[in-house]
mmCIF file of C-alpha atoms in Angstrom:
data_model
loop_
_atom_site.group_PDB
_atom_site.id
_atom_site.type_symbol
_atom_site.label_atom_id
_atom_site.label_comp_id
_atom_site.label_asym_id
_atom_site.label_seq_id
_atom_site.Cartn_x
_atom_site.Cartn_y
_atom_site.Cartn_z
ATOM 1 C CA UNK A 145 0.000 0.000 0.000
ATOM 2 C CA UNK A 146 0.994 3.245 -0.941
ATOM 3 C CA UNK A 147 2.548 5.284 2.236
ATOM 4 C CA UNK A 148 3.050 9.065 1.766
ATOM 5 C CA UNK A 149 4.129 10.791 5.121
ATOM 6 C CA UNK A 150 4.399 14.326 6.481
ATOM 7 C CA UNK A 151 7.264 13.858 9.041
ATOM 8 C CA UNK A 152 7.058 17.249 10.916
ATOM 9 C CA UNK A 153 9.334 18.996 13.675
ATOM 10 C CA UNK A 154 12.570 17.626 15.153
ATOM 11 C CA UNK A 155 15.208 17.729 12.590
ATOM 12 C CA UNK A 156 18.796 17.120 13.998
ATOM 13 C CA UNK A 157 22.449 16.671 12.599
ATOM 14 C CA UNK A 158 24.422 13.762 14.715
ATOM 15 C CA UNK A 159 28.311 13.444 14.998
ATOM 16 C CA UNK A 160 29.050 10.126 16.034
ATOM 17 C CA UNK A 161 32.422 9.603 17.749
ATOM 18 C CA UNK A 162 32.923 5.807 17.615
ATOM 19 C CA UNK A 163 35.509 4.244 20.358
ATOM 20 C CA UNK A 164 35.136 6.372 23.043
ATOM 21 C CA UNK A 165 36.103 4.622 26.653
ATOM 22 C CA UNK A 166 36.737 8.314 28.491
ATOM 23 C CA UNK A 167 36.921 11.831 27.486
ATOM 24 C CA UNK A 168 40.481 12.881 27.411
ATOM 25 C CA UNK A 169 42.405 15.135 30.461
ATOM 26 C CA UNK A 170 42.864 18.740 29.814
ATOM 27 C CA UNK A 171 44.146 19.455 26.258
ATOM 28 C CA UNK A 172 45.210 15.958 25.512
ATOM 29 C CA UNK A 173 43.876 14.231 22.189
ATOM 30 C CA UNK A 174 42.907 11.032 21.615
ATOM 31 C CA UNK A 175 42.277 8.512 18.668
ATOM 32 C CA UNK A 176 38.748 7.546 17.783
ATOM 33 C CA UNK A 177 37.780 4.621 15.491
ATOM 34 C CA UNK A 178 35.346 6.866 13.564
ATOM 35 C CA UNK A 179 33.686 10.492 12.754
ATOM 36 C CA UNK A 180 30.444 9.911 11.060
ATOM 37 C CA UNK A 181 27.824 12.438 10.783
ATOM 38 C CA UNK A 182 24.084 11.475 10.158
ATOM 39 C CA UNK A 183 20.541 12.941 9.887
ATOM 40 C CA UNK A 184 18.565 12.409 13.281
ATOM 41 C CA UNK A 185 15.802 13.981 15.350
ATOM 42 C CA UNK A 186 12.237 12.533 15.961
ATOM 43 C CA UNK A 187 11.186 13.727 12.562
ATOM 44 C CA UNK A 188 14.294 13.440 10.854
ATOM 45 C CA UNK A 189 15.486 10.215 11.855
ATOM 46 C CA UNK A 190 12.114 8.556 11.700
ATOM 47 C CA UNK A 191 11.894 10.116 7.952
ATOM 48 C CA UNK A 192 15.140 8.516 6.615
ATOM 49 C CA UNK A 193 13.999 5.288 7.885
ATOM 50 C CA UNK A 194 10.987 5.128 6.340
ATOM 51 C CA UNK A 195 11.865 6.480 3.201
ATOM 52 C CA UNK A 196 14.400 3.495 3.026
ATOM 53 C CA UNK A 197 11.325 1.349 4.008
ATOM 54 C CA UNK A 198 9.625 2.456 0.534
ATOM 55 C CA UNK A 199 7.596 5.400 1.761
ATOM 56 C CA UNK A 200 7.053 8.625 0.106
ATOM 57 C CA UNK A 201 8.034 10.896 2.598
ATOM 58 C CA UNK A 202 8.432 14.752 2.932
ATOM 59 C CA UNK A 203 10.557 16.745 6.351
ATOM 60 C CA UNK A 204 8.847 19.941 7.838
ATOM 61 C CA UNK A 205 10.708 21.650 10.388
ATOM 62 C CA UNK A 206 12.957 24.147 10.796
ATOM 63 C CA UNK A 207 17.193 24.747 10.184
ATOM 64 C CA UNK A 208 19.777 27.380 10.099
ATOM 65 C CA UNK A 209 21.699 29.466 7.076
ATOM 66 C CA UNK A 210 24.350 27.653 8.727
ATOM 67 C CA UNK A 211 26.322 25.059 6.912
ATOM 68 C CA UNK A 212 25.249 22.547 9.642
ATOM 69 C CA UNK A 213 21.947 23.108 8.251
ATOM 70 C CA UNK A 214 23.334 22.752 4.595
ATOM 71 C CA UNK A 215 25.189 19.091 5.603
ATOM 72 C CA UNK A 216 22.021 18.178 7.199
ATOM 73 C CA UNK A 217 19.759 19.439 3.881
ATOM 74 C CA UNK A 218 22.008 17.169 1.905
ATOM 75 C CA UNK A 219 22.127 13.793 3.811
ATOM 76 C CA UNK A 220 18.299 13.985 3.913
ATOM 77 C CA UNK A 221 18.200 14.552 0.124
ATOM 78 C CA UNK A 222 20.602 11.621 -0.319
ATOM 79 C CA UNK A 223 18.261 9.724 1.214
ATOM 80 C CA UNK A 224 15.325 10.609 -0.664
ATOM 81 C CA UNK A 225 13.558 12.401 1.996
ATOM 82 C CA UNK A 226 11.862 15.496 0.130
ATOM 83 C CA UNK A 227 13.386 19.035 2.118
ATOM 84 C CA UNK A 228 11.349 21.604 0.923
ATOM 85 C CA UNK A 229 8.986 22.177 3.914
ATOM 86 C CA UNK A 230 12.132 23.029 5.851
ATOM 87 C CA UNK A 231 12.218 26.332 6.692
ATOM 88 C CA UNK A 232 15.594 28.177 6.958
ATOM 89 C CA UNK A 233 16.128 30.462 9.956
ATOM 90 C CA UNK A 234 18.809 33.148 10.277
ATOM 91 C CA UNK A 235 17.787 33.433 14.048
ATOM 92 C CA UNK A 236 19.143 30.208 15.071
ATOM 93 C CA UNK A 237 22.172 27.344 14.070
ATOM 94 C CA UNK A 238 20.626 23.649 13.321
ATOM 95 C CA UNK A 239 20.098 21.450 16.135
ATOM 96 C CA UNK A 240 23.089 19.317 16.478
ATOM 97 C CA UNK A 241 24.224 16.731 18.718
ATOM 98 C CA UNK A 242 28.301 15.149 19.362
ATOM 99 C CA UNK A 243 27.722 11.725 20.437
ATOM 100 C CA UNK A 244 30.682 9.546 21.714
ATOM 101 C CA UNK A 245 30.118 5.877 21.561
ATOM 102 C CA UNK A 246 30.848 3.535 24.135
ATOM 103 C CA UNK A 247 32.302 0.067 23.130
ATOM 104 C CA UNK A 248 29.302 -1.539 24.210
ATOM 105 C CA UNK A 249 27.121 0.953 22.076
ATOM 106 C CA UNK A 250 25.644 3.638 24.857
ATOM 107 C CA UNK A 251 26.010 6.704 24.488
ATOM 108 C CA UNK A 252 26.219 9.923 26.722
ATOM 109 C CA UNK A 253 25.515 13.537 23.493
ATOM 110 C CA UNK A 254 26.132 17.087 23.966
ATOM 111 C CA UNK A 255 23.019 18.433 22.530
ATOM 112 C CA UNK A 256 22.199 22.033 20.857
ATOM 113 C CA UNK A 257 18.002 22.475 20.385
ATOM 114 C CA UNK A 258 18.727 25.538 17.835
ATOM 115 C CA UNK A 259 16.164 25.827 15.013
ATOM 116 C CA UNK A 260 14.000 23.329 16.012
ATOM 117 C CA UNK A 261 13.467 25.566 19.220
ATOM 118 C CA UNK A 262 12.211 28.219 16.480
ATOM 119 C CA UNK A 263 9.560 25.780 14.536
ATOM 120 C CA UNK A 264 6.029 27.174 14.873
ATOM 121 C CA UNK A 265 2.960 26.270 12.912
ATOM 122 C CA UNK A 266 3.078 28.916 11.026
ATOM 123 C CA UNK A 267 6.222 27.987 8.972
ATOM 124 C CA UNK A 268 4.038 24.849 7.647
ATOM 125 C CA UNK A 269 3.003 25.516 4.173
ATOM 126 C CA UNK A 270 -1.341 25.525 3.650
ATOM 127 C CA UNK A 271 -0.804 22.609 1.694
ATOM 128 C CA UNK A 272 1.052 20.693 4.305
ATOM 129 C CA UNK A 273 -1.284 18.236 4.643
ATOM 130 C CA UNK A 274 -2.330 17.250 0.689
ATOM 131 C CA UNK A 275 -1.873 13.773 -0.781
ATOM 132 C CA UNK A 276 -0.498 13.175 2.950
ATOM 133 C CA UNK A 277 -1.643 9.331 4.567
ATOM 134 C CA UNK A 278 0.143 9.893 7.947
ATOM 135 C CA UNK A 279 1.661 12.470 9.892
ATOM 136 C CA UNK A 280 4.113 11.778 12.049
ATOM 137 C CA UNK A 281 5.128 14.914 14.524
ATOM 138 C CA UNK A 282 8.502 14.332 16.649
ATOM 139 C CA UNK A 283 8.830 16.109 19.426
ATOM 140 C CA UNK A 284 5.754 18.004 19.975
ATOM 141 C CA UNK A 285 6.826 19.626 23.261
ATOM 142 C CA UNK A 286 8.420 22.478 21.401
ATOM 143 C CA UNK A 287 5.143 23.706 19.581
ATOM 144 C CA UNK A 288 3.412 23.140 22.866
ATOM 145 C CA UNK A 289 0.056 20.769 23.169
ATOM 146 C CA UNK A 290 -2.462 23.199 22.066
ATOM 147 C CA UNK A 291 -1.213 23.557 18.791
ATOM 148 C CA UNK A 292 0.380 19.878 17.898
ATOM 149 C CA UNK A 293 -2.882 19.084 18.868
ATOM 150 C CA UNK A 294 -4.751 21.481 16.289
ATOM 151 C CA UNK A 295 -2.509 20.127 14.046
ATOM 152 C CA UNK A 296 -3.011 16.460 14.513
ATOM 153 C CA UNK A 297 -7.058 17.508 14.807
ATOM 154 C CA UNK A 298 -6.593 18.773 11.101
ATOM 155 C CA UNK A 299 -4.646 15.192 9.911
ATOM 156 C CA UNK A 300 -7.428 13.363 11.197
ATOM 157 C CA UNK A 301 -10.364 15.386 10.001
ATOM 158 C CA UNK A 302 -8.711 14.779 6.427
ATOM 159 C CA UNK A 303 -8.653 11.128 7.040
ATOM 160 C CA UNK A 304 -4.849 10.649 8.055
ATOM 161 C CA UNK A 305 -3.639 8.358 10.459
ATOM 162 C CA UNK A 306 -1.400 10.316 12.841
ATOM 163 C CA UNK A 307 1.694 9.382 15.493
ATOM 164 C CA UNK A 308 3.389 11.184 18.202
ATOM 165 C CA UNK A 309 7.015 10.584 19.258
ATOM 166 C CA UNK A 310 8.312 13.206 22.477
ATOM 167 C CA UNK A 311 11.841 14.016 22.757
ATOM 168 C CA UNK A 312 11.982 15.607 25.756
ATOM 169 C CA UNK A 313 12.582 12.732 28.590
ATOM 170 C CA UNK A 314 9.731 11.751 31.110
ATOM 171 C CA UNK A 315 8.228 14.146 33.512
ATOM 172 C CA UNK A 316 4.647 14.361 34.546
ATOM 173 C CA UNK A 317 4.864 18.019 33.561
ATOM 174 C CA UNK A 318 6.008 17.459 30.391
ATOM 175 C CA UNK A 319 2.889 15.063 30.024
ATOM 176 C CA UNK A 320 0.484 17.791 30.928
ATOM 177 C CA UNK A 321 2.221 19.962 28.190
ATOM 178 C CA UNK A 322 1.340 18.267 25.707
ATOM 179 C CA UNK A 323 -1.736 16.221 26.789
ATOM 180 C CA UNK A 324 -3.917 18.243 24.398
ATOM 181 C CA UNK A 325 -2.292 16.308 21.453
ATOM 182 C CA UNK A 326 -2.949 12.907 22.985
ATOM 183 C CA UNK A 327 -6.816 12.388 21.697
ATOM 184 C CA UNK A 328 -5.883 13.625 18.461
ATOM 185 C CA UNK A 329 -3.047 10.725 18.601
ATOM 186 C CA UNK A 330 -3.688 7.260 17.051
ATOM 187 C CA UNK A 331 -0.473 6.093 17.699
ATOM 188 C CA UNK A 332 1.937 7.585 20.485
ATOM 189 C CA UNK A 333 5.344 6.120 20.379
ATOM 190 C CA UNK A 334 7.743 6.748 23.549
ATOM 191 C CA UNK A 335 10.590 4.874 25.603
ATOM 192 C CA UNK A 336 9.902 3.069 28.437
ATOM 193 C CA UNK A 337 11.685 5.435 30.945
ATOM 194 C CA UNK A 338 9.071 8.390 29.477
ATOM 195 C CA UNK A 339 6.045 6.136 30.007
ATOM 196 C CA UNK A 340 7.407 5.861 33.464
ATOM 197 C CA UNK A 341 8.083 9.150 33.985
ATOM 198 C CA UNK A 342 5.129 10.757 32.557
ATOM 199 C CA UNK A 343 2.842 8.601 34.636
ATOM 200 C CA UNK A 344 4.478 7.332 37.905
ATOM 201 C CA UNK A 345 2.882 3.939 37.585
ATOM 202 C CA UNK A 346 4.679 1.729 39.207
ATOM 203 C CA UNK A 347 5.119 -1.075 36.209
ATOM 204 C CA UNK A 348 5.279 -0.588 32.358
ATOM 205 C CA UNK A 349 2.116 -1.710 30.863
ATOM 206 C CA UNK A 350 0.283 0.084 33.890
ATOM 207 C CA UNK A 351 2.241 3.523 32.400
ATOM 208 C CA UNK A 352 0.951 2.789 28.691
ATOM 209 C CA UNK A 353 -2.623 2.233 29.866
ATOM 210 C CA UNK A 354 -3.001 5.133 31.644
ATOM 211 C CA UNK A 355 -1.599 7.221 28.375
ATOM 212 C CA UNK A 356 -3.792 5.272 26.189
ATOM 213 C CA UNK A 357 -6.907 6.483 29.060
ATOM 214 C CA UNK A 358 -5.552 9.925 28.677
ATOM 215 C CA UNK A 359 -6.561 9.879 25.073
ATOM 216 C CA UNK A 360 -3.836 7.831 22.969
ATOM 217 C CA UNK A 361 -5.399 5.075 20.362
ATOM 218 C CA UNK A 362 -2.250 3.055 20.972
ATOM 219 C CA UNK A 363 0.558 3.293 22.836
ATOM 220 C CA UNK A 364 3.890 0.898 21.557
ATOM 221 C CA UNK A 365 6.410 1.738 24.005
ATOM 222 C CA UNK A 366 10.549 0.704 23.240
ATOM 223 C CA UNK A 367 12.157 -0.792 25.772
ATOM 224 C CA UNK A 368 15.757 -1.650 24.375
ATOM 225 C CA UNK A 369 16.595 -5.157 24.407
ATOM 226 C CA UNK A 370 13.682 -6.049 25.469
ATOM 227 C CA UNK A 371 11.532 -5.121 22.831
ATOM 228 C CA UNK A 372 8.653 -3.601 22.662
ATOM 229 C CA UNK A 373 5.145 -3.454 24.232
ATOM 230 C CA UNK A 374 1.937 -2.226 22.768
ATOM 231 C CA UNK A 375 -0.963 -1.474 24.305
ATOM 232 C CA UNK A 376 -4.207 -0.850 23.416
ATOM 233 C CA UNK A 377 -7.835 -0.216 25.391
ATOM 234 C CA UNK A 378 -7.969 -4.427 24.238
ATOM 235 C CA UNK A 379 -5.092 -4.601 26.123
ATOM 236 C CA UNK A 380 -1.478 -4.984 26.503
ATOM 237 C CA UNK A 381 1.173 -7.298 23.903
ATOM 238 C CA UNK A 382 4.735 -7.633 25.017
ATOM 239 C CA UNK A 383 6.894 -7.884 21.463
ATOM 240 C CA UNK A 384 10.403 -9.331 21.973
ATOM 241 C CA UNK A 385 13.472 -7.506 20.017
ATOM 242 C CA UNK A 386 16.128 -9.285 18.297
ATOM 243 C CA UNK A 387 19.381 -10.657 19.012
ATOM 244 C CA UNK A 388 22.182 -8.834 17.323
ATOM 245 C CA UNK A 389 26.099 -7.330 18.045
ATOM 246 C CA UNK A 390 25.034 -3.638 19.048
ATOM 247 C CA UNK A 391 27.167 -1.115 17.645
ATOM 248 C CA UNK A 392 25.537 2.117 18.347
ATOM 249 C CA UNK A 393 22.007 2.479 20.066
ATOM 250 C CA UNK A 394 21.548 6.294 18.341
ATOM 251 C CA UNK A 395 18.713 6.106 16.407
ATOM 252 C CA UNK A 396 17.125 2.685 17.236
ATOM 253 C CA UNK A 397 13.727 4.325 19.022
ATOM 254 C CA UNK A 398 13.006 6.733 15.590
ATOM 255 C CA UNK A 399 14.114 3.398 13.451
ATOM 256 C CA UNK A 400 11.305 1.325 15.401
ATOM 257 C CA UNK A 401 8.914 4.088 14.762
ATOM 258 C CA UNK A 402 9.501 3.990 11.056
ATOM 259 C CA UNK A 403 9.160 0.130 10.975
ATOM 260 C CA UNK A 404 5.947 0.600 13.236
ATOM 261 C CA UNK A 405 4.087 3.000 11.103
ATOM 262 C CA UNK A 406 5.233 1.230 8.127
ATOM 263 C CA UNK A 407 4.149 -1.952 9.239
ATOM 264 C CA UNK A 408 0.683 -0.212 9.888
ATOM 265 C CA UNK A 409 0.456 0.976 6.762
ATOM 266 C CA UNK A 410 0.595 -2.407 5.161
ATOM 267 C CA UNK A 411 -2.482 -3.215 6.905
ATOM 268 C CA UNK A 412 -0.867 -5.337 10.146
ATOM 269 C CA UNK A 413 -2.026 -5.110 13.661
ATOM 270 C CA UNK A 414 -0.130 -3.234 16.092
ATOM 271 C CA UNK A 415 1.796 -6.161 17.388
ATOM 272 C CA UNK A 416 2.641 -7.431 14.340
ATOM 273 C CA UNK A 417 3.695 -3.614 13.397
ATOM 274 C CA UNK A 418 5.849 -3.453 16.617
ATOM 275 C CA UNK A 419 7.797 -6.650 15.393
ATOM 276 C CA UNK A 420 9.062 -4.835 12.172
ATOM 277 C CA UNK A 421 9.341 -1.927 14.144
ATOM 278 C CA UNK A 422 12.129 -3.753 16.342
ATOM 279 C CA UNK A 423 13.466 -5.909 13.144
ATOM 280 C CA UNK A 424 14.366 -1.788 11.750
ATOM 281 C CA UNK A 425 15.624 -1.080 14.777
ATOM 282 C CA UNK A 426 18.175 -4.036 14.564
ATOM 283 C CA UNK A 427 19.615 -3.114 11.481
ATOM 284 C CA UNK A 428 20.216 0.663 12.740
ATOM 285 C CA UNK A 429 22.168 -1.346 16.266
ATOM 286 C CA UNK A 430 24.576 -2.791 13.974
ATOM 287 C CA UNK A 431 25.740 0.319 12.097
ATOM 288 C CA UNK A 432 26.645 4.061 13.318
ATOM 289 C CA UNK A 433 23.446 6.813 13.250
ATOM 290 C CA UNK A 434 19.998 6.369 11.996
ATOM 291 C CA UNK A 435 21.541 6.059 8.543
ATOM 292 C CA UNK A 436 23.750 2.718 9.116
ATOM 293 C CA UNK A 437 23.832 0.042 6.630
ATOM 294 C CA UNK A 438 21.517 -0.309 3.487
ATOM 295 C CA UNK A 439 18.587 -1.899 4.484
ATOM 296 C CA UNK A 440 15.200 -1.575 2.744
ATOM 297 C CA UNK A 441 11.220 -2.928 3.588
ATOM 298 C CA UNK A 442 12.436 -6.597 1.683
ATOM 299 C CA UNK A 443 16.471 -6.869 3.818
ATOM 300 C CA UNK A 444 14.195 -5.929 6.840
ATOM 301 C CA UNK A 445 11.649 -8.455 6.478
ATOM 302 C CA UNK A 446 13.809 -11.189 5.696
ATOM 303 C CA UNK A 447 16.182 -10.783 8.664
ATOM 304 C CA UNK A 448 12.686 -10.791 10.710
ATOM 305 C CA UNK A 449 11.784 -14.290 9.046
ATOM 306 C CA UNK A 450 15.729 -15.767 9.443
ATOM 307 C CA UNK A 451 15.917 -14.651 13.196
ATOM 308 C CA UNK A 452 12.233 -16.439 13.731
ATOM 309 C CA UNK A 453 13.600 -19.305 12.322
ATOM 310 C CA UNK A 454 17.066 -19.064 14.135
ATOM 311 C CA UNK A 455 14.903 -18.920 17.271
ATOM 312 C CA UNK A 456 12.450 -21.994 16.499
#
């Protein structure tokens, strides 16, 4: 099925440092494996992956004049991610992160919001939302509830399917900032250690019920190498992830989102969406940034059927 997807608001450029065990004393330098820069954000990254998934899909956000902003332009193009509902800002550098990469893949970033602390609704073009069968907004805690929530009210009065992905980490006032958006949301799509946070329940699936009362059609919740779980007002499905040699966990939570929505779009159920959700996710462990490795909808699906019957 045809997928064509309006991936709006956090756009980021990543600099991975691979083969970092400390930070160096005082001036000294030290040898790194790797420099690798990659596109990223909760919009960006999730639009690169599904664009190598086989979806149509076109970035809305905001970047600088800067040439940050031109690197990060390009490496979207090259992945044939359509730019031209990014907005260019003189006010404020792209958002950029440094991330130095452990050995065992975890990874502490220095972090600059820029731009995408600039991104209003009103630097989305009036025909934002045309030939469009699922928005996706990243981060909606920097356009505030009220008005990720008018936009995600518009998507669905058109008759698209729309998903939420939060950047900011978990905090029960961070919920209530954006809880406007949740009934507009059919599919929210946080970490585990948000769901916690947001709601103070005391176990996971308890967390992703209570967001899914709050107004969410489905919650489907990563929880690293454990999987997945997805819950619903049906109830709750616990989706394992798959074994693999990590290399670099940046990226993996925008990479499930991309194989989620994807897998929605070709008509499965949630659980069986969260499965290729983690299967994407794998491939983006095993390779540095969002970007790693050359995976498409087909390499993704038949790892997914190999590691089931690895398993059995």
């Amino acid at each position: 099925m045809s997928m064509v997807v309006a991936a709006v608001g956090v756009h980021v450029l990543d600099t991975h440092v691979l083969g970092i065990e400390s930070i160096p004393a005082g001036s000294e330098g030290q040898l790194v494996e790797t420099i690798r820069m990659s596109p990223a954000g909760t919009a960006g990254g999730t639009a690169v992956v599904l664009s190598r998934l086989g979806a149509t899909v076109r970035s809305y956000g905001a970047v600088g004049t800067d040439p940050v902003g031109d690197t990060l332009l390009a490496l979207l193009t090259r992945e044939g991610v359509d730019v031209a509902g990014l907005v260019r800002k003189d006010s404020a550098q792209t958002s950029a992160s440094v991330l130095p990469v452990r050995p065992d893949g975890e990874r502490p970033a220095w972090h600059c919001i820029g731009a995408n602390g600039a991104f209003t609704l009103d630097d989305l073009p009036a025909d934002v939302l045309d030939g469009v069968t699922h928005l996706h907004l990243g981060g909606p805690e920097f356009l505030g509830g009220d008005a990720a929530a008018e936009l995600l009210a518009r998507a669905r009065a058109a008759g698209i399917t729309t998903s939420l992905d939060v950047l900011a980490p978990g905090d029960p006032d961070m919920l209530a900032w954006i809880a406007a958006a949740l009934p507009h949301t059919d599919h929210l799509l946080p970490n585990d250690e948000q769901v916690l946070g947001f709601t103070g329940a005391a176990t996971l699936a308890e967390g992703a019920l209570a967001l899914v009362a709050a107004g969410a059609g489905c919650v489907a919740v990563t929880q690293g190498a454990r999987g997945a779980l997805v819950a619903t007002a049906d109830g709750v499905t616990e989706v394992p992830a798959y074994a693999v040699e990590v290399v670099d966990t940046t990226g993996c939570g925008d990479a499930f989102s991309a194989g989620y929505l994807r897998g929605l779009s070709l008509d499965r159920t949630p659980a069986e969406a969260a499965a290729l959700g983690c299967a994407t996710a794998a491939q983006v462990a095993q390779g540095l940034g969002t970007d790693a490795g050359s995976y498409d909808l087909a390499a993704v699906e038949a790892f997914a059927r190999s590691a089931a019957t690895m398993a059995g």
